[in-house]
mmCIF file of N, CA, C and O in Angstrom:
data_model
loop_
_atom_site.group_PDB
_atom_site.id
_atom_site.type_symbol
_atom_site.label_atom_id
_atom_site.label_comp_id
_atom_site.label_asym_id
_atom_site.label_seq_id
_atom_site.Cartn_x
_atom_site.Cartn_y
_atom_site.Cartn_z
ATOM 1 N N MET A 36 5.967 -73.916 -37.034
ATOM 2 C CA MET A 36 6.498 -74.247 -37.770
ATOM 3 C C MET A 36 6.009 -73.782 -39.336
ATOM 4 O O MET A 36 4.721 -73.090 -39.852
ATOM 5 N N ILE A 37 6.664 -73.403 -40.072
ATOM 6 C CA ILE A 37 6.358 -72.664 -41.096
ATOM 7 C C ILE A 37 6.905 -72.864 -42.179
ATOM 8 O O ILE A 37 7.649 -74.069 -42.724
ATOM 9 N N HIS A 38 6.059 -73.152 -43.455
ATOM 10 C CA HIS A 38 5.570 -74.292 -44.010
ATOM 11 C C HIS A 38 5.946 -73.323 -45.536
ATOM 12 O O HIS A 38 4.308 -72.661 -45.874
ATOM 13 N N SER A 39 6.207 -73.410 -47.290
ATOM 14 C CA SER A 39 5.701 -72.297 -48.153
ATOM 15 C C SER A 39 6.268 -73.246 -49.629
ATOM 16 O O SER A 39 6.716 -74.481 -49.179
ATOM 17 N N VAL A 40 5.429 -72.801 -50.307
ATOM 18 C CA VAL A 40 5.136 -73.550 -51.609
ATOM 19 C C VAL A 40 5.415 -72.482 -52.505
ATOM 20 O O VAL A 40 4.429 -71.511 -52.935
ATOM 21 N N ILE A 41 6.365 -72.791 -53.735
ATOM 22 C CA ILE A 41 6.525 -71.433 -55.032
ATOM 23 C C ILE A 41 5.771 -72.568 -56.004
ATOM 24 O O ILE A 41 5.805 -73.824 -56.352
ATOM 25 N N ILE A 42 4.555 -72.222 -56.842
ATOM 26 C CA ILE A 42 3.710 -73.121 -58.100
ATOM 27 C C ILE A 42 5.057 -72.015 -59.236
ATOM 28 O O ILE A 42 3.701 -70.603 -59.195
ATOM 29 N N GLU A 43 4.846 -72.681 -59.688
ATOM 30 C CA GLU A 43 5.037 -71.919 -61.740
ATOM 31 C C GLU A 43 4.033 -72.539 -62.560
ATOM 32 O O GLU A 43 3.813 -73.285 -62.046
ATOM 33 N N CYS A 44 3.567 -71.666 -62.845
ATOM 34 C CA CYS A 44 2.412 -71.510 -63.568
ATOM 35 C C CYS A 44 2.674 -70.736 -65.535
ATOM 36 O O CYS A 44 3.278 -70.251 -65.287
ATOM 37 N N HIS A 45 2.178 -71.782 -66.357
ATOM 38 C CA HIS A 45 1.931 -71.023 -67.219
ATOM 39 C C HIS A 45 0.036 -71.410 -68.465
ATOM 40 O O HIS A 45 -0.384 -72.493 -67.608
ATOM 41 N N ILE A 46 0.032 -69.875 -68.620
ATOM 42 C CA ILE A 46 -1.678 -69.741 -68.559
ATOM 43 C C ILE A 46 -1.652 -69.649 -69.842
ATOM 44 O O ILE A 46 -1.199 -68.782 -70.744
ATOM 45 N N TYR A 47 -2.050 -70.324 -70.970
ATOM 46 C CA TYR A 47 -2.112 -71.000 -72.292
ATOM 47 C C TYR A 47 -3.284 -70.372 -73.058
ATOM 48 O O TYR A 47 -3.126 -69.356 -74.066
ATOM 49 N N GLU A 48 -3.782 -69.328 -72.665
ATOM 50 C CA GLU A 48 -5.163 -68.732 -72.841
ATOM 51 C C GLU A 48 -5.248 -67.472 -72.821
ATOM 52 O O GLU A 48 -5.985 -66.945 -73.583
ATOM 53 N N ALA A 49 -3.828 -67.294 -72.194
ATOM 54 C CA ALA A 49 -3.778 -65.712 -71.744
ATOM 55 C C ALA A 49 -3.301 -65.068 -73.029
ATOM 56 O O ALA A 49 -2.407 -65.286 -73.420
ATOM 57 N N HIS A 50 -4.020 -63.845 -73.603
ATOM 58 C CA HIS A 50 -3.147 -63.512 -74.578
ATOM 59 C C HIS A 50 -2.637 -62.088 -74.615
ATOM 60 O O HIS A 50 -2.411 -60.786 -75.228
ATOM 61 N N SER A 51 -2.903 -61.141 -72.736
ATOM 62 C CA SER A 51 -2.485 -60.096 -72.604
ATOM 63 C C SER A 51 -2.279 -60.303 -71.336
ATOM 64 O O SER A 51 -2.408 -60.991 -70.338
ATOM 65 N N LEU A 52 -1.753 -59.074 -70.571
ATOM 66 C CA LEU A 52 -1.299 -59.440 -69.549
ATOM 67 C C LEU A 52 -2.850 -58.466 -68.295
ATOM 68 O O LEU A 52 -3.096 -59.588 -67.457
ATOM 69 N N LYS A 53 -3.806 -58.282 -69.287
ATOM 70 C CA LYS A 53 -5.340 -57.830 -68.359
ATOM 71 C C LYS A 53 -5.667 -59.545 -68.372
ATOM 72 O O LYS A 53 -6.472 -59.841 -67.156
ATOM 73 N N GLN A 54 -5.608 -60.787 -69.269
ATOM 74 C CA GLN A 54 -6.363 -61.337 -69.059
ATOM 75 C C GLN A 54 -5.444 -62.480 -68.359
ATOM 76 O O GLN A 54 -6.373 -63.198 -67.261
ATOM 77 N N LYS A 55 -4.133 -62.552 -68.455
ATOM 78 C CA LYS A 55 -3.820 -63.153 -67.398
ATOM 79 C C LYS A 55 -3.856 -62.684 -65.685
ATOM 80 O O LYS A 55 -3.617 -63.257 -64.444
ATOM 81 N N ARG A 56 -3.723 -61.077 -65.624
ATOM 82 C CA ARG A 56 -3.901 -61.036 -64.027
ATOM 83 C C ARG A 56 -5.431 -61.078 -64.005
ATOM 84 O O ARG A 56 -5.456 -61.449 -62.960
ATOM 85 N N SER A 57 -6.508 -61.724 -64.621
ATOM 86 C CA SER A 57 -7.730 -61.455 -64.407
ATOM 87 C C SER A 57 -7.821 -63.474 -64.075
ATOM 88 O O SER A 57 -8.865 -63.346 -62.997
ATOM 89 N N VAL A 58 -6.960 -64.252 -64.269
ATOM 90 C CA VAL A 58 -7.248 -65.383 -64.054
ATOM 91 C C VAL A 58 -6.232 -65.444 -63.216
ATOM 92 O O VAL A 58 -6.978 -66.571 -61.712
ATOM 93 N N ILE A 59 -4.990 -64.957 -62.325
ATOM 94 C CA ILE A 59 -3.474 -64.788 -60.996
ATOM 95 C C ILE A 59 -5.169 -64.761 -60.391
ATOM 96 O O ILE A 59 -5.101 -65.114 -58.982
ATOM 97 N N LYS A 60 -5.885 -63.123 -59.915
ATOM 98 C CA LYS A 60 -6.499 -62.908 -58.992
ATOM 99 C C LYS A 60 -7.351 -64.012 -58.666
ATOM 100 O O LYS A 60 -7.703 -63.368 -57.738
ATOM 101 N N ARG A 61 -7.795 -63.932 -59.562
ATOM 102 C CA ARG A 61 -8.911 -65.304 -58.969
ATOM 103 C C ARG A 61 -8.833 -66.253 -58.719
ATOM 104 O O ARG A 61 -9.293 -66.575 -57.495
ATOM 105 N N VAL A 62 -7.742 -66.807 -59.331
ATOM 106 C CA VAL A 62 -6.911 -68.041 -58.582
ATOM 107 C C VAL A 62 -6.409 -67.776 -56.856
ATOM 108 O O VAL A 62 -6.689 -68.494 -55.601
ATOM 109 N N VAL A 63 -5.390 -66.615 -56.302
ATOM 110 C CA VAL A 63 -5.044 -65.771 -55.380
ATOM 111 C C VAL A 63 -6.424 -66.175 -54.543
ATOM 112 O O VAL A 63 -6.495 -66.334 -53.282
ATOM 113 N N THR A 64 -7.435 -65.363 -54.559
ATOM 114 C CA THR A 64 -8.865 -65.006 -54.260
ATOM 115 C C THR A 64 -9.426 -66.293 -53.640
ATOM 116 O O THR A 64 -8.959 -66.075 -52.808
ATOM 117 N N ARG A 65 -9.685 -67.043 -54.684
ATOM 118 C CA ARG A 65 -10.689 -68.210 -54.352
ATOM 119 C C ARG A 65 -9.159 -69.434 -52.991
ATOM 120 O O ARG A 65 -9.652 -69.737 -52.220
ATOM 121 N N LEU A 66 -7.964 -69.045 -53.619
ATOM 122 C CA LEU A 66 -7.245 -70.020 -52.464
ATOM 123 C C LEU A 66 -6.996 -69.099 -50.683
ATOM 124 O O LEU A 66 -7.309 -70.357 -50.481
ATOM 125 N N ARG A 67 -6.860 -68.310 -50.799
ATOM 126 C CA ARG A 67 -7.308 -67.317 -49.539
ATOM 127 C C ARG A 67 -8.541 -67.787 -49.384
ATOM 128 O O ARG A 67 -8.723 -67.395 -48.022
ATOM 129 N N GLN A 68 -9.828 -67.733 -49.835
ATOM 130 C CA GLN A 68 -11.188 -67.667 -49.353
ATOM 131 C C GLN A 68 -10.783 -69.663 -48.619
ATOM 132 O O GLN A 68 -11.699 -69.758 -47.728
ATOM 133 N N GLN A 69 -10.712 -70.276 -49.302
ATOM 134 C CA GLN A 69 -10.852 -71.694 -48.804
ATOM 135 C C GLN A 69 -9.795 -71.795 -47.976
ATOM 136 O O GLN A 69 -10.168 -73.529 -47.619
ATOM 137 N N PHE A 70 -9.080 -71.916 -48.140
ATOM 138 C CA PHE A 70 -7.923 -72.151 -47.579
ATOM 139 C C PHE A 70 -7.031 -71.628 -46.151
ATOM 140 O O PHE A 70 -7.488 -70.597 -45.760
ATOM 141 N N ASN A 71 -6.417 -72.005 -45.713
ATOM 142 C CA ASN A 71 -6.011 -70.761 -44.267
ATOM 143 C C ASN A 71 -4.518 -71.209 -44.773
ATOM 144 O O ASN A 71 -3.559 -71.326 -43.398
ATOM 145 N N ILE A 72 -4.144 -70.269 -45.400
ATOM 146 C CA ILE A 72 -3.425 -69.889 -46.213
ATOM 147 C C ILE A 72 -2.888 -68.281 -46.390
ATOM 148 O O ILE A 72 -3.772 -67.782 -46.544
ATOM 149 N N ALA A 73 -2.121 -68.042 -46.937
ATOM 150 C CA ALA A 73 -1.561 -66.378 -46.958
ATOM 151 C C ALA A 73 -1.173 -66.633 -48.675
ATOM 152 O O ALA A 73 0.091 -67.566 -49.186
ATOM 153 N N ALA A 74 -1.532 -66.091 -49.980
ATOM 154 C CA ALA A 74 -1.230 -66.918 -51.609
ATOM 155 C C ALA A 74 -1.479 -65.398 -52.228
ATOM 156 O O ALA A 74 -1.692 -63.892 -51.949
ATOM 157 N N ALA A 75 0.162 -65.242 -52.719
ATOM 158 C CA ALA A 75 -0.053 -64.232 -53.906
ATOM 159 C C ALA A 75 1.045 -64.289 -54.644
ATOM 160 O O ALA A 75 1.789 -65.262 -54.690
ATOM 161 N N GLU A 76 0.883 -63.365 -56.160
ATOM 162 C CA GLU A 76 2.009 -63.498 -57.293
ATOM 163 C C GLU A 76 3.518 -63.025 -56.880
ATOM 164 O O GLU A 76 2.985 -61.940 -56.427
ATOM 165 N N LEU A 77 4.687 -63.617 -57.384
ATOM 166 C CA LEU A 77 5.714 -63.252 -56.654
ATOM 167 C C LEU A 77 6.504 -63.057 -57.795
ATOM 168 O O LEU A 77 7.205 -62.149 -57.414
ATOM 169 N N ASP A 78 6.224 -63.755 -59.305
ATOM 170 C CA ASP A 78 7.190 -63.196 -59.662
ATOM 171 C C ASP A 78 6.620 -63.135 -61.325
ATOM 172 O O ASP A 78 5.653 -63.981 -61.349
ATOM 173 N N TYR A 79 7.477 -62.484 -62.456
ATOM 174 C CA TYR A 79 7.110 -62.472 -63.598
ATOM 175 C C TYR A 79 5.637 -61.557 -64.088
ATOM 176 O O TYR A 79 4.569 -62.156 -64.610
ATOM 177 N N GLN A 80 5.296 -60.591 -63.332
ATOM 178 C CA GLN A 80 4.274 -59.927 -62.937
ATOM 179 C C GLN A 80 3.839 -59.220 -65.410
ATOM 180 O O GLN A 80 3.280 -58.847 -64.903
ATOM 181 N N ASP A 81 5.317 -59.083 -65.633
ATOM 182 C CA ASP A 81 5.322 -58.127 -66.696
ATOM 183 C C ASP A 81 5.396 -59.284 -68.023
ATOM 184 O O ASP A 81 5.585 -58.751 -69.334
ATOM 185 N N LEU A 82 4.742 -60.569 -67.784
ATOM 186 C CA LEU A 82 4.842 -61.685 -68.681
ATOM 187 C C LEU A 82 3.635 -61.818 -68.692
ATOM 188 O O LEU A 82 3.078 -62.433 -67.886
ATOM 189 N N TRP A 83 2.817 -61.704 -69.878
ATOM 190 C CA TRP A 83 1.247 -62.687 -69.606
ATOM 191 C C TRP A 83 1.025 -64.025 -70.264
ATOM 192 O O TRP A 83 0.139 -64.581 -70.306
ATOM 193 N N GLN A 84 2.163 -64.778 -70.738
ATOM 194 C CA GLN A 84 2.206 -66.741 -70.095
ATOM 195 C C GLN A 84 2.242 -67.472 -68.911
ATOM 196 O O GLN A 84 2.478 -68.066 -68.251
ATOM 197 N N ARG A 85 2.941 -66.475 -67.985
ATOM 198 C CA ARG A 85 3.599 -66.861 -67.151
ATOM 199 C C ARG A 85 3.477 -66.625 -65.743
ATOM 200 O O ARG A 85 3.442 -65.230 -65.484
ATOM 201 N N SER A 86 3.918 -67.614 -64.988
ATOM 202 C CA SER A 86 3.425 -66.956 -62.964
ATOM 203 C C SER A 86 4.015 -67.593 -62.304
ATOM 204 O O SER A 86 4.521 -68.752 -62.652
ATOM 205 N N GLN A 87 4.321 -66.628 -61.517
ATOM 206 C CA GLN A 87 4.963 -67.836 -60.349
ATOM 207 C C GLN A 87 3.840 -67.081 -59.042
ATOM 208 O O GLN A 87 4.211 -65.917 -58.087
ATOM 209 N N ILE A 88 3.066 -68.334 -58.104
ATOM 210 C CA ILE A 88 2.181 -67.718 -57.290
ATOM 211 C C ILE A 88 2.781 -68.649 -55.739
ATOM 212 O O ILE A 88 4.047 -69.889 -56.110
ATOM 213 N N GLY A 89 3.289 -67.977 -54.630
ATOM 214 C CA GLY A 89 3.580 -68.286 -53.559
ATOM 215 C C GLY A 89 2.672 -68.411 -52.391
ATOM 216 O O GLY A 89 1.762 -67.400 -52.465
ATOM 217 N N LEU A 90 2.884 -69.414 -51.666
ATOM 218 C CA LEU A 90 1.763 -69.607 -50.586
ATOM 219 C C LEU A 90 2.633 -69.948 -48.978
ATOM 220 O O LEU A 90 3.300 -70.477 -49.554
ATOM 221 N N VAL A 91 1.811 -69.876 -48.172
ATOM 222 C CA VAL A 91 2.832 -70.022 -47.119
ATOM 223 C C VAL A 91 1.623 -70.507 -45.938
ATOM 224 O O VAL A 91 0.328 -69.766 -45.890
ATOM 225 N N THR A 92 1.895 -71.105 -44.643
ATOM 226 C CA THR A 92 1.528 -71.096 -43.822
ATOM 227 C C THR A 92 1.827 -71.294 -42.954
ATOM 228 O O THR A 92 3.044 -71.660 -42.872
ATOM 229 N N ILE A 93 2.079 -71.299 -41.560
ATOM 230 C CA ILE A 93 2.282 -71.340 -40.183
ATOM 231 C C ILE A 93 1.181 -72.313 -39.185
ATOM 232 O O ILE A 93 -0.003 -71.874 -39.211
ATOM 233 N N SER A 94 1.635 -73.628 -38.545
ATOM 234 C CA SER A 94 0.936 -74.233 -37.788
ATOM 235 C C SER A 94 2.052 -74.882 -36.460
ATOM 236 O O SER A 94 3.040 -74.949 -37.192
ATOM 237 N N SER A 95 1.764 -75.034 -35.393
ATOM 238 C CA SER A 95 2.549 -76.109 -34.477
ATOM 239 C C SER A 95 2.687 -77.157 -34.749
ATOM 240 O O SER A 95 3.280 -77.685 -34.415
ATOM 241 N N ASP A 96 1.513 -77.965 -35.826
ATOM 242 C CA ASP A 96 1.564 -79.188 -36.338
ATOM 243 C C ASP A 96 2.308 -79.253 -37.959
ATOM 244 O O ASP A 96 1.640 -78.785 -38.514
ATOM 245 N N LYS A 97 2.600 -79.803 -37.557
ATOM 246 C CA LYS A 97 4.191 -79.805 -39.394
ATOM 247 C C LYS A 97 2.732 -80.876 -40.300
ATOM 248 O O LYS A 97 2.475 -80.526 -41.797
ATOM 249 N N ILE A 98 1.814 -81.689 -39.788
ATOM 250 C CA ILE A 98 1.089 -81.977 -40.205
ATOM 251 C C ILE A 98 0.109 -81.616 -41.147
ATOM 252 O O ILE A 98 0.378 -81.748 -42.866
ATOM 253 N N LYS A 99 -0.926 -80.737 -40.574
ATOM 254 C CA LYS A 99 -1.964 -79.944 -40.837
ATOM 255 C C LYS A 99 -1.503 -79.095 -41.713
ATOM 256 O O LYS A 99 -1.654 -78.671 -42.607
ATOM 257 N N ALA A 100 -0.077 -78.553 -41.297
ATOM 258 C CA ALA A 100 0.274 -77.685 -42.985
ATOM 259 C C ALA A 100 0.906 -78.044 -43.628
ATOM 260 O O ALA A 100 0.462 -77.991 -44.762
ATOM 261 N N GLU A 101 0.866 -79.208 -43.785
ATOM 262 C CA GLU A 101 0.994 -79.478 -45.305
ATOM 263 C C GLU A 101 0.416 -80.362 -46.174
ATOM 264 O O GLU A 101 0.178 -80.528 -46.573
ATOM 265 N N GLN A 102 -0.740 -81.099 -45.030
ATOM 266 C CA GLN A 102 -1.952 -80.727 -45.631
ATOM 267 C C GLN A 102 -2.510 -80.175 -46.262
ATOM 268 O O GLN A 102 -2.933 -80.525 -47.676
ATOM 269 N N GLU A 103 -1.985 -79.046 -45.235
ATOM 270 C CA GLU A 103 -3.273 -77.774 -46.312
ATOM 271 C C GLU A 103 -2.879 -77.301 -47.357
ATOM 272 O O GLU A 103 -3.040 -76.465 -47.979
ATOM 273 N N LEU A 104 -1.455 -77.323 -47.096
ATOM 274 C CA LEU A 104 -0.913 -76.778 -48.760
ATOM 275 C C LEU A 104 -1.157 -77.909 -50.108
ATOM 276 O O LEU A 104 -1.002 -77.167 -50.568
ATOM 277 N N GLN A 105 -1.508 -78.807 -49.451
ATOM 278 C CA GLN A 105 -1.256 -80.198 -50.656
ATOM 279 C C GLN A 105 -2.564 -79.709 -51.397
ATOM 280 O O GLN A 105 -2.447 -79.803 -52.323
ATOM 281 N N ARG A 106 -3.748 -79.458 -50.139
ATOM 282 C CA ARG A 106 -4.368 -79.326 -50.684
ATOM 283 C C ARG A 106 -5.041 -78.246 -51.745
ATOM 284 O O ARG A 106 -5.641 -77.838 -53.049
ATOM 285 N N ALA A 107 -4.246 -77.231 -51.101
ATOM 286 C CA ALA A 107 -4.173 -76.017 -52.207
ATOM 287 C C ALA A 107 -3.257 -76.009 -53.135
ATOM 288 O O ALA A 107 -4.184 -75.431 -54.175
ATOM 289 N N VAL A 108 -2.323 -77.101 -53.295
ATOM 290 C CA VAL A 108 -1.078 -76.791 -54.634
ATOM 291 C C VAL A 108 -2.844 -78.022 -55.591
ATOM 292 O O VAL A 108 -2.566 -77.661 -56.912
ATOM 293 N N ALA A 109 -3.467 -78.949 -54.925
ATOM 294 C CA ALA A 109 -4.115 -79.792 -56.037
ATOM 295 C C ALA A 109 -4.934 -78.521 -55.921
ATOM 296 O O ALA A 109 -5.799 -79.098 -56.832
ATOM 297 N N PHE A 110 -6.048 -78.362 -55.615
ATOM 298 C CA PHE A 110 -6.338 -77.391 -55.764
ATOM 299 C C PHE A 110 -6.224 -76.118 -57.542
ATOM 300 O O PHE A 110 -6.441 -76.499 -58.325
ATOM 301 N N VAL A 111 -4.491 -75.616 -57.111
ATOM 302 C CA VAL A 111 -4.527 -74.854 -58.373
ATOM 303 C C VAL A 111 -4.269 -75.995 -59.281
ATOM 304 O O VAL A 111 -4.190 -75.569 -60.976
ATOM 305 N N MET A 112 -3.635 -77.057 -59.220
ATOM 306 C CA MET A 112 -3.579 -78.161 -60.137
ATOM 307 C C MET A 112 -4.747 -77.824 -61.064
ATOM 308 O O MET A 112 -5.074 -79.150 -62.102
ATOM 309 N N SER A 113 -6.088 -78.510 -59.964
ATOM 310 C CA SER A 113 -7.290 -78.159 -61.347
ATOM 311 C C SER A 113 -8.069 -77.265 -61.971
ATOM 312 O O SER A 113 -8.666 -77.724 -61.996
ATOM 313 N N ILE A 114 -7.488 -76.270 -62.049
ATOM 314 C CA ILE A 114 -7.836 -75.128 -62.287
ATOM 315 C C ILE A 114 -7.118 -75.304 -63.973
ATOM 316 O O ILE A 114 -6.498 -75.069 -64.118
ATOM 317 N N PRO A 115 -8.325 -75.213 -65.280
ATOM 318 C CA PRO A 115 -8.545 -75.550 -66.643
ATOM 319 C C PRO A 115 -7.826 -74.784 -67.133
ATOM 320 O O PRO A 115 -6.881 -74.810 -68.052
ATOM 321 N N GLU A 116 -7.202 -73.282 -66.854
ATOM 322 C CA GLU A 116 -6.629 -72.345 -67.575
ATOM 323 C C GLU A 116 -4.988 -72.549 -67.054
ATOM 324 O O GLU A 116 -4.524 -71.862 -67.376
ATOM 325 N N LEU A 117 -4.702 -72.925 -65.471
ATOM 326 C CA LEU A 117 -3.370 -73.060 -65.315
ATOM 327 C C LEU A 117 -3.019 -74.473 -65.968
ATOM 328 O O LEU A 117 -3.684 -75.501 -65.545
ATOM 329 N N GLU A 118 -1.172 -74.399 -65.882
ATOM 330 C CA GLU A 118 -0.782 -75.337 -65.994
ATOM 331 C C GLU A 118 0.122 -75.657 -65.010
ATOM 332 O O GLU A 118 1.170 -75.173 -65.520
ATOM 333 N N VAL A 119 0.607 -76.385 -64.294
ATOM 334 C CA VAL A 119 2.039 -76.321 -62.780
ATOM 335 C C VAL A 119 2.994 -76.221 -63.848
ATOM 336 O O VAL A 119 2.806 -78.149 -64.343
ATOM 337 N N THR A 120 3.674 -75.940 -63.755
ATOM 338 C CA THR A 120 5.098 -76.447 -64.891
ATOM 339 C C THR A 120 6.336 -76.744 -63.750
ATOM 340 O O THR A 120 6.957 -77.108 -64.419
ATOM 341 N N GLY A 121 5.695 -76.687 -62.393
ATOM 342 C CA GLY A 121 7.089 -76.602 -60.748
ATOM 343 C C GLY A 121 6.372 -76.239 -59.700
ATOM 344 O O GLY A 121 5.844 -75.151 -59.773
ATOM 345 N N THR A 122 6.785 -77.044 -58.615
ATOM 346 C CA THR A 122 6.547 -76.517 -57.896
ATOM 347 C C THR A 122 8.252 -76.576 -56.359
ATOM 348 O O THR A 122 8.605 -77.419 -56.575
ATOM 349 N N THR A 123 7.877 -75.839 -55.848
ATOM 350 C CA THR A 123 9.397 -75.770 -54.698
ATOM 351 C C THR A 123 8.615 -75.539 -53.583
ATOM 352 O O THR A 123 8.087 -74.757 -53.114
ATOM 353 N N ILE A 124 9.513 -76.395 -52.763
ATOM 354 C CA ILE A 124 8.701 -76.652 -51.430
ATOM 355 C C ILE A 124 9.407 -76.886 -50.079
ATOM 356 O O ILE A 124 10.575 -76.818 -50.271
ATOM 357 N N GLU A 125 8.962 -75.687 -49.113
ATOM 358 C CA GLU A 125 10.050 -74.891 -48.442
ATOM 359 C C GLU A 125 9.425 -75.219 -46.381
ATOM 360 O O GLU A 125 8.659 -74.546 -46.226
ATOM 361 N N TRP A 126 9.914 -75.631 -45.977
ATOM 362 C CA TRP A 126 9.994 -75.509 -44.578
ATOM 363 C C TRP A 126 11.226 -74.883 -43.677
ATOM 364 O O TRP A 126 12.246 -74.424 -43.539
ATOM 365 N N LEU A 127 10.881 -73.962 -42.944
ATOM 366 C CA LEU A 127 11.313 -73.002 -41.517
ATOM 367 C C LEU A 127 11.617 -73.178 -40.694
ATOM 368 O O LEU A 127 10.133 -73.465 -39.767
#
């Protein structure tokens, strides 16, 4: 079972691409370290206040995969520098 989530984010405090990339890099690194998922910035690399982060996990148990990604999304939502503006969930 492959489960993926795409998170749309707005970064209010970023006033340059360098500041945005610093925040996104920190978030993606912590996601990879703390959760059993793959994470990457997917889109809007050239916009300095908008980002799209993709998360994916593979598991034989649908419930465990969903719980892991829900915890990861909750973590992203708890980061004060980011505002989550939307999420898209897919099962494959």
